[in-house]
mmCIF file of C-alpha atoms and ligand atoms in Angstrom:
data_model
loop_
_atom_site.group_PDB
_atom_site.id
_atom_site.type_symbol
_atom_site.label_atom_id
_atom_site.label_comp_id
_atom_site.label_asym_id
_atom_site.label_seq_id
_atom_site.Cartn_x
_atom_site.Cartn_y
_atom_site.Cartn_z
ATOM 1 C CA UNK A 1 96.355 91.925 79.160
ATOM 2 C CA UNK A 2 95.512 95.087 81.032
ATOM 3 C CA UNK A 3 93.788 97.981 79.234
ATOM 4 C CA UNK A 4 96.493 100.512 80.412
ATOM 5 C CA UNK A 5 98.464 101.527 77.190
ATOM 6 C CA UNK A 6 101.421 103.409 79.075
ATOM 7 C CA UNK A 7 102.852 105.146 81.733
ATOM 8 C CA UNK A 8 101.519 108.625 80.164
ATOM 9 C CA UNK A 9 102.997 111.082 82.918
ATOM 10 C CA UNK A 10 104.697 111.348 86.313
ATOM 11 C CA UNK A 11 104.193 113.827 88.743
ATOM 12 C CA UNK A 12 107.061 114.921 91.135
ATOM 13 C CA UNK A 13 107.002 116.762 94.560
ATOM 14 C CA UNK A 14 109.872 119.106 94.363
ATOM 15 C CA UNK A 15 111.288 121.989 96.595
ATOM 16 C CA UNK A 16 113.063 123.840 94.044
ATOM 17 C CA UNK A 17 110.853 124.386 90.722
ATOM 18 C CA UNK A 18 113.426 126.950 89.349
ATOM 19 C CA UNK A 19 116.187 124.363 89.558
ATOM 20 C CA UNK A 20 113.797 121.926 87.960
ATOM 21 C CA UNK A 21 112.862 124.207 85.055
ATOM 22 C CA UNK A 22 116.667 124.915 84.378
ATOM 23 C CA UNK A 23 117.299 121.300 84.650
ATOM 24 C CA UNK A 24 114.372 120.231 82.253
ATOM 25 C CA UNK A 25 115.245 122.814 79.652
ATOM 26 C CA UNK A 26 118.764 123.493 79.572
ATOM 27 C CA UNK A 27 120.157 120.024 80.441
ATOM 28 C CA UNK A 28 117.372 117.627 79.261
ATOM 29 C CA UNK A 29 116.161 119.291 76.276
ATOM 30 C CA UNK A 30 112.624 119.537 77.293
ATOM 31 C CA UNK A 31 110.100 122.488 76.911
ATOM 32 C CA UNK A 32 108.826 124.011 80.293
ATOM 33 C CA UNK A 33 105.817 125.972 81.289
ATOM 34 C CA UNK A 34 104.526 127.682 84.476
ATOM 35 C CA UNK A 35 101.254 126.896 85.367
ATOM 36 C CA UNK A 36 99.022 129.784 86.981
ATOM 37 C CA UNK A 37 99.509 128.276 90.571
ATOM 38 C CA UNK A 38 102.983 128.322 90.105
ATOM 39 C CA UNK A 39 103.479 124.469 89.095
ATOM 40 C CA UNK A 40 105.892 123.424 86.469
ATOM 41 C CA UNK A 41 104.928 121.413 83.190
ATOM 42 C CA UNK A 42 107.556 119.579 81.221
ATOM 43 C CA UNK A 43 106.941 119.023 77.573
ATOM 44 C CA UNK A 44 108.752 116.300 75.649
ATOM 45 C CA UNK A 45 106.621 115.629 72.859
ATOM 46 C CA UNK A 46 103.469 116.916 71.527
ATOM 47 C CA UNK A 47 101.242 116.516 74.622
ATOM 48 C CA UNK A 48 101.057 119.486 76.929
ATOM 49 C CA UNK A 49 103.163 117.806 79.423
ATOM 50 C CA UNK A 50 104.883 114.423 80.399
ATOM 51 C CA UNK A 51 106.194 115.640 83.661
ATOM 52 C CA UNK A 52 104.428 117.915 86.068
ATOM 53 C CA UNK A 53 106.393 119.240 88.951
ATOM 54 C CA UNK A 54 104.445 120.857 92.204
ATOM 55 C CA UNK A 55 106.066 122.576 94.947
ATOM 56 C CA UNK A 56 106.453 120.303 98.301
ATOM 57 C CA UNK A 57 109.733 119.419 100.568
ATOM 58 C CA UNK A 58 108.927 115.660 99.643
ATOM 59 C CA UNK A 59 111.308 115.689 96.511
ATOM 60 C CA UNK A 60 110.158 112.362 95.686
ATOM 61 C CA UNK A 61 107.614 110.940 92.908
ATOM 62 C CA UNK A 62 104.431 111.873 93.727
ATOM 63 C CA UNK A 63 102.230 110.101 91.195
ATOM 64 C CA UNK A 64 102.356 107.731 88.322
ATOM 65 C CA UNK A 65 99.829 108.482 85.725
ATOM 66 C CA UNK A 66 98.539 105.538 83.483
ATOM 67 C CA UNK A 67 97.334 106.010 80.039
ATOM 68 C CA UNK A 68 93.925 104.160 78.683
ATOM 69 C CA UNK A 69 92.900 104.637 75.266
ATOM 70 C CA UNK A 70 88.950 105.254 75.842
ATOM 71 C CA UNK A 71 86.595 106.613 78.123
ATOM 72 C CA UNK A 72 84.571 103.174 77.688
ATOM 73 C CA UNK A 73 87.665 101.073 78.422
ATOM 74 C CA UNK A 74 88.781 103.344 81.595
ATOM 75 C CA UNK A 75 85.279 103.001 83.004
ATOM 76 C CA UNK A 76 85.469 99.349 82.547
ATOM 77 C CA UNK A 77 88.852 99.006 84.139
ATOM 78 C CA UNK A 78 87.888 101.070 87.061
ATOM 79 C CA UNK A 79 84.806 98.791 87.571
ATOM 80 C CA UNK A 80 86.979 95.587 87.420
ATOM 81 C CA UNK A 81 89.488 97.285 89.964
ATOM 82 C CA UNK A 82 86.463 97.924 92.338
ATOM 83 C CA UNK A 83 85.351 94.393 92.060
ATOM 84 C CA UNK A 84 89.023 93.165 92.987
ATOM 85 C CA UNK A 85 88.307 95.094 96.232
ATOM 86 C CA UNK A 86 90.549 98.245 95.495
ATOM 87 C CA UNK A 87 89.475 101.720 96.364
ATOM 88 C CA UNK A 88 89.307 103.560 93.107
ATOM 89 C CA UNK A 89 88.126 107.447 93.471
ATOM 90 C CA UNK A 90 87.087 109.598 90.591
ATOM 91 C CA UNK A 91 88.788 113.113 90.085
ATOM 92 C CA UNK A 92 87.017 116.523 90.477
ATOM 93 C CA UNK A 93 86.893 118.715 87.441
ATOM 94 C CA UNK A 94 89.706 120.734 89.040
ATOM 95 C CA UNK A 95 92.028 117.877 89.257
ATOM 96 C CA UNK A 96 91.031 116.759 85.633
ATOM 97 C CA UNK A 97 91.837 120.359 84.572
ATOM 98 C CA UNK A 98 95.075 120.261 86.534
ATOM 99 C CA UNK A 99 96.156 117.170 84.712
ATOM 100 C CA UNK A 100 94.821 118.363 81.210
ATOM 101 C CA UNK A 101 92.995 115.075 80.772
ATOM 102 C CA UNK A 102 89.225 114.394 79.900
ATOM 103 C CA UNK A 103 88.478 111.404 82.278
ATOM 104 C CA UNK A 104 90.651 110.787 85.493
ATOM 105 C CA UNK A 105 90.294 108.212 88.479
ATOM 106 C CA UNK A 106 92.900 107.432 91.232
ATOM 107 C CA UNK A 107 93.930 105.038 93.920
ATOM 108 C CA UNK A 108 97.055 104.377 96.091
ATOM 109 C CA UNK A 109 99.428 101.423 95.929
ATOM 110 C CA UNK A 110 100.261 99.174 99.185
ATOM 111 C CA UNK A 111 103.593 101.303 99.253
ATOM 112 C CA UNK A 112 101.811 104.421 99.449
ATOM 113 C CA UNK A 113 102.413 105.774 95.933
ATOM 114 C CA UNK A 114 99.330 107.597 94.020
ATOM 115 C CA UNK A 115 98.338 106.079 90.712
ATOM 116 C CA UNK A 116 96.102 107.976 88.075
ATOM 117 C CA UNK A 117 94.185 106.216 85.348
ATOM 118 C CA UNK A 118 93.224 108.781 82.605
ATOM 119 C CA UNK A 119 92.204 109.181 78.959
ATOM 120 C CA UNK A 120 92.139 112.176 76.646
ATOM 121 C CA UNK A 121 95.348 114.028 77.475
ATOM 122 C CA UNK A 122 95.672 117.294 76.027
ATOM 123 C CA UNK A 123 97.812 117.781 72.877
ATOM 124 C CA UNK A 124 99.573 121.306 72.446
ATOM 125 C CA UNK A 125 98.360 123.514 69.068
ATOM 126 C CA UNK A 126 100.313 123.144 65.961
ATOM 127 C CA UNK A 127 101.418 126.540 66.576
ATOM 128 C CA UNK A 128 103.321 125.211 69.528
ATOM 129 C CA UNK A 129 104.684 121.926 68.037
ATOM 130 C CA UNK A 130 107.252 120.282 70.120
ATOM 131 C CA UNK A 131 110.790 121.706 68.913
ATOM 132 C CA UNK A 132 113.893 121.157 71.480
ATOM 133 C CA UNK A 133 116.621 123.701 70.548
ATOM 134 C CA UNK A 134 119.049 121.219 72.264
ATOM 135 C CA UNK A 135 118.180 117.844 70.764
ATOM 136 C CA UNK A 136 119.738 116.811 67.592
ATOM 137 C CA UNK A 137 118.025 112.870 66.732
ATOM 138 C CA UNK A 138 114.369 113.440 66.714
ATOM 139 C CA UNK A 139 113.488 114.030 70.264
ATOM 140 C CA UNK A 140 112.371 111.914 72.999
ATOM 141 C CA UNK A 141 111.032 108.312 72.508
ATOM 142 C CA UNK A 142 107.409 108.647 73.871
ATOM 143 C CA UNK A 143 104.559 108.574 71.805
ATOM 144 C CA UNK A 144 102.626 105.090 72.346
ATOM 145 C CA UNK A 145 105.260 103.893 74.481
ATOM 146 C CA UNK A 146 104.605 106.695 77.459
ATOM 147 C CA UNK A 147 106.830 109.152 79.169
ATOM 148 C CA UNK A 148 109.449 106.436 80.038
ATOM 149 C CA UNK A 149 109.833 104.401 83.388
ATOM 150 C CA UNK A 150 110.512 104.830 87.243
ATOM 151 C CA UNK A 151 112.169 102.428 89.793
ATOM 152 C CA UNK A 152 110.255 102.324 92.755
ATOM 153 C CA UNK A 153 111.873 101.300 96.172
ATOM 154 C CA UNK A 154 109.072 99.523 97.846
ATOM 155 C CA UNK A 155 108.852 98.922 101.681
ATOM 156 C CA UNK A 156 107.294 95.684 100.746
ATOM 157 C CA UNK A 157 108.011 94.613 97.146
ATOM 158 C CA UNK A 158 106.075 91.582 97.077
ATOM 159 C CA UNK A 159 102.955 93.344 97.834
ATOM 160 C CA UNK A 160 103.910 95.918 95.095
ATOM 161 C CA UNK A 161 104.426 93.639 92.650
ATOM 162 C CA UNK A 162 101.297 91.901 93.249
ATOM 163 C CA UNK A 163 99.293 95.230 93.026
ATOM 164 C CA UNK A 164 100.916 95.795 89.394
ATOM 165 C CA UNK A 165 100.356 92.325 88.303
ATOM 166 C CA UNK A 166 97.084 91.279 90.097
ATOM 167 C CA UNK A 167 95.124 94.769 90.254
ATOM 168 C CA UNK A 168 96.420 96.604 87.245
ATOM 169 C CA UNK A 169 97.125 93.422 85.241
ATOM 170 C CA UNK A 170 100.248 94.656 83.889
ATOM 171 C CA UNK A 171 102.888 92.100 82.821
ATOM 172 C CA UNK A 172 106.415 90.946 84.293
ATOM 173 C CA UNK A 173 108.927 91.338 81.518
ATOM 174 C CA UNK A 174 111.786 89.873 83.795
ATOM 175 C CA UNK A 175 113.711 89.883 86.740
ATOM 176 C CA UNK A 176 117.120 90.899 87.961
ATOM 177 C CA UNK A 177 118.920 89.379 91.200
ATOM 178 C CA UNK A 178 122.326 90.600 91.655
ATOM 179 C CA UNK A 179 124.332 89.621 94.888
ATOM 180 C CA UNK A 180 126.398 92.147 96.437
ATOM 181 C CA UNK A 181 125.366 94.832 94.408
ATOM 182 C CA UNK A 182 126.444 97.085 97.160
ATOM 183 C CA UNK A 183 128.509 95.545 100.143
ATOM 184 C CA UNK A 184 126.695 93.264 101.704
ATOM 185 C CA UNK A 185 123.193 94.368 99.968
ATOM 186 C CA UNK A 186 121.706 92.070 97.379
ATOM 187 C CA UNK A 187 119.220 93.778 94.670
ATOM 188 C CA UNK A 188 116.315 91.996 93.134
ATOM 189 C CA UNK A 189 114.115 94.081 90.716
ATOM 190 C CA UNK A 190 111.062 92.913 89.022
ATOM 191 C CA UNK A 191 110.562 94.757 85.486
ATOM 192 C CA UNK A 192 107.043 95.514 84.617
ATOM 193 C CA UNK A 193 105.297 96.480 81.144
ATOM 194 C CA UNK A 194 102.091 97.916 80.160
ATOM 195 C CA UNK A 195 100.166 97.079 76.767
ATOM 196 C CA UNK A 196 102.069 98.821 74.309
ATOM 197 C CA UNK A 197 105.421 97.355 75.121
ATOM 198 C CA UNK A 198 107.863 99.753 76.508
ATOM 199 C CA UNK A 199 110.249 97.162 78.230
ATOM 200 C CA UNK A 200 109.297 98.231 81.413
ATOM 201 C CA UNK A 201 107.219 101.432 82.649
ATOM 202 C CA UNK A 202 107.920 100.522 86.286
ATOM 203 C CA UNK A 203 110.448 98.387 87.936
ATOM 204 C CA UNK A 204 109.976 97.356 91.759
ATOM 205 C CA UNK A 205 112.854 96.801 93.919
ATOM 206 C CA UNK A 206 113.898 97.612 97.612
ATOM 207 C CA UNK A 207 117.103 99.560 97.316
ATOM 208 C CA UNK A 208 118.624 101.198 100.602
ATOM 209 C CA UNK A 209 117.469 104.558 99.826
ATOM 210 C CA UNK A 210 115.007 106.931 101.682
ATOM 211 C CA UNK A 211 113.151 108.005 98.577
ATOM 212 C CA UNK A 212 110.225 106.203 97.182
ATOM 213 C CA UNK A 213 111.755 106.512 93.813
ATOM 214 C CA UNK A 214 115.425 105.588 92.895
ATOM 215 C CA UNK A 215 115.103 107.051 89.373
ATOM 216 C CA UNK A 216 112.884 108.294 86.571
ATOM 217 C CA UNK A 217 113.870 107.592 82.949
ATOM 218 C CA UNK A 218 113.562 109.411 79.652
ATOM 219 C CA UNK A 219 114.610 107.829 76.345
ATOM 220 C CA UNK A 220 116.086 109.831 73.668
ATOM 221 C CA UNK A 221 115.870 108.495 70.072
ATOM 222 C CA UNK A 222 119.248 108.956 69.284
ATOM 223 C CA UNK A 223 122.656 107.965 71.062
ATOM 224 C CA UNK A 224 124.031 111.302 70.249
ATOM 225 C CA UNK A 225 121.298 113.053 72.352
ATOM 226 C CA UNK A 226 122.468 110.638 75.204
ATOM 227 C CA UNK A 227 126.036 111.835 74.650
ATOM 228 C CA UNK A 228 125.335 115.580 74.404
ATOM 229 C CA UNK A 229 123.064 115.162 77.322
ATOM 230 C CA UNK A 230 125.856 113.750 79.506
ATOM 231 C CA UNK A 231 128.273 116.585 78.155
ATOM 232 C CA UNK A 232 126.087 119.203 79.359
ATOM 233 C CA UNK A 233 125.563 117.386 82.799
ATOM 234 C CA UNK A 234 129.248 117.234 83.150
ATOM 235 C CA UNK A 235 129.671 121.123 82.011
ATOM 236 C CA UNK A 236 127.076 122.119 84.294
ATOM 237 C CA UNK A 237 128.604 120.209 87.326
ATOM 238 C CA UNK A 238 125.633 117.874 87.932
ATOM 239 C CA UNK A 239 126.544 114.764 89.860
ATOM 240 C CA UNK A 240 126.761 111.432 87.637
ATOM 241 C CA UNK A 241 125.234 108.797 89.695
ATOM 242 C CA UNK A 242 125.778 106.080 87.417
ATOM 243 C CA UNK A 243 128.407 106.376 84.329
ATOM 244 C CA UNK A 244 127.530 105.369 80.858
ATOM 245 C CA UNK A 245 126.578 101.692 80.725
ATOM 246 C CA UNK A 246 124.007 99.161 79.342
ATOM 247 C CA UNK A 247 121.495 96.967 80.822
ATOM 248 C CA UNK A 248 121.213 93.481 79.872
ATOM 249 C CA UNK A 249 117.310 92.877 79.936
ATOM 250 C CA UNK A 250 115.911 96.280 78.142
ATOM 251 C CA UNK A 251 119.271 96.854 76.486
ATOM 252 C CA UNK A 252 119.209 100.354 77.051
ATOM 253 C CA UNK A 253 122.523 102.278 77.020
ATOM 254 C CA UNK A 254 122.393 105.287 79.471
ATOM 255 C CA UNK A 255 123.520 107.275 82.408
ATOM 256 C CA UNK A 256 122.218 108.754 85.508
ATOM 257 C CA UNK A 257 122.189 112.345 86.589
ATOM 258 C CA UNK A 258 121.003 113.584 89.979
ATOM 259 C CA UNK A 259 117.990 115.497 89.732
ATOM 260 C CA UNK A 260 117.409 118.780 91.621
ATOM 261 C CA UNK A 261 115.063 116.562 93.871
ATOM 262 C CA UNK A 262 118.050 114.279 94.807
ATOM 263 C CA UNK A 263 116.732 111.031 92.945
ATOM 264 C CA UNK A 264 118.359 110.275 89.759
ATOM 265 C CA UNK A 265 117.031 110.581 85.989
ATOM 266 C CA UNK A 266 118.245 107.897 83.511
ATOM 267 C CA UNK A 267 118.921 109.295 80.229
ATOM 268 C CA UNK A 268 118.774 106.529 77.736
ATOM 269 C CA UNK A 269 118.583 105.189 74.433
ATOM 270 C CA UNK A 270 117.931 101.825 72.321
ATOM 271 C CA UNK A 271 115.829 99.788 74.942
ATOM 272 C CA UNK A 272 113.853 96.948 73.145
ATOM 273 C CA UNK A 273 110.030 96.971 72.935
ATOM 274 C CA UNK A 274 108.521 93.850 74.056
ATOM 275 C CA UNK A 275 106.544 91.689 71.328
ATOM 276 C CA UNK A 276 103.963 89.582 73.670
ATOM 277 C CA UNK A 277 104.040 87.070 70.677
ATOM 278 C CA UNK A 278 107.545 85.464 71.612
ATOM 279 C CA UNK A 279 108.418 87.085 74.699
ATOM 280 C CA UNK A 280 110.239 85.071 77.466
ATOM 281 C CA UNK A 281 110.619 86.026 80.945
ATOM 282 C CA UNK A 282 114.454 85.521 81.960
ATOM 283 C CA UNK A 283 116.036 86.049 85.300
ATOM 284 C CA UNK A 284 119.393 87.949 84.868
ATOM 285 C CA UNK A 285 122.263 88.160 87.404
ATOM 286 C CA UNK A 286 123.458 91.672 86.993
ATOM 287 C CA UNK A 287 121.985 94.918 86.623
ATOM 288 C CA UNK A 288 124.358 96.622 83.978
ATOM 289 C CA UNK A 289 126.522 94.506 81.749
ATOM 290 C CA UNK A 290 128.872 97.077 81.392
ATOM 291 C CA UNK A 291 129.298 100.614 82.904
ATOM 292 C CA UNK A 292 126.756 102.282 85.167
ATOM 293 C CA UNK A 293 129.779 102.720 87.721
ATOM 294 C CA UNK A 294 129.090 104.794 90.526
ATOM 295 C CA UNK A 295 130.814 107.972 91.263
ATOM 296 C CA UNK A 296 132.587 108.322 88.231
ATOM 297 C CA UNK A 297 133.045 112.158 87.635
ATOM 298 C CA UNK A 298 132.959 112.414 84.074
ATOM 299 C CA UNK A 299 130.397 109.788 83.476
ATOM 300 C CA UNK A 300 132.249 107.723 81.110
HETATM 301 FE FE1 LIG B 401 115.747 102.572 84.676
#
């Protein structure tokens, strides 16, 4: 099994940081801080950030940050990647400071997405303990499971899945193959997990959208916070890309709202955690068992 514990953070290249700050704090229920260079850090738990937003016209996912538990495991992992022929680079002290981690390396996948491998993410002080003024049900489901997940639109899904499986040594949880998901468009998704068992930290597909990422996902600890977040989106006029619904594989109840960068964020609750001892890889025939309708105005 991969030494990667979880997807620790995601970095987003965004054109409108003010919109992201409002979206993250007043809609999602995170806590925002601006950095000295004008970037935006979004806290979801006791760490200094889980989402890092920097200014760019890309409006897309820029970095997937993978957490490894110790320096020794991280260095052994980097050595193993280089033996496999992957070009892995050590980050500078300045880059480590920007990510607020002790040890940091990076590489690029076959689709061009930057991946970072780190250990020693900085925790906020007790005086700045995470306390959302919006969330009622215990906050975000993060911790050992990491920040959440992303759905990557790969130009060559087979090569990208091979990168995750064969290079990073992550595990396939299951597959979904839905015929005519959109008129004339079949969708195939591969769902991939890290060691601590969030059902998937990344899913790979080839959706017909221009962005590298279809959506990112954050998970609440209570269904009430999903509902309240949906209400806040509707009240604020934020487009609901997919109404409330349920996925058959990770069994998450969620809705999808449009972020200020144009791609979606899945706001969910109730996803399973995989136990490797009795896990069976399945192939499902639908992305959603109910709901997740496109273009539903109220999200319900
Ligand atoms: Fe998702």
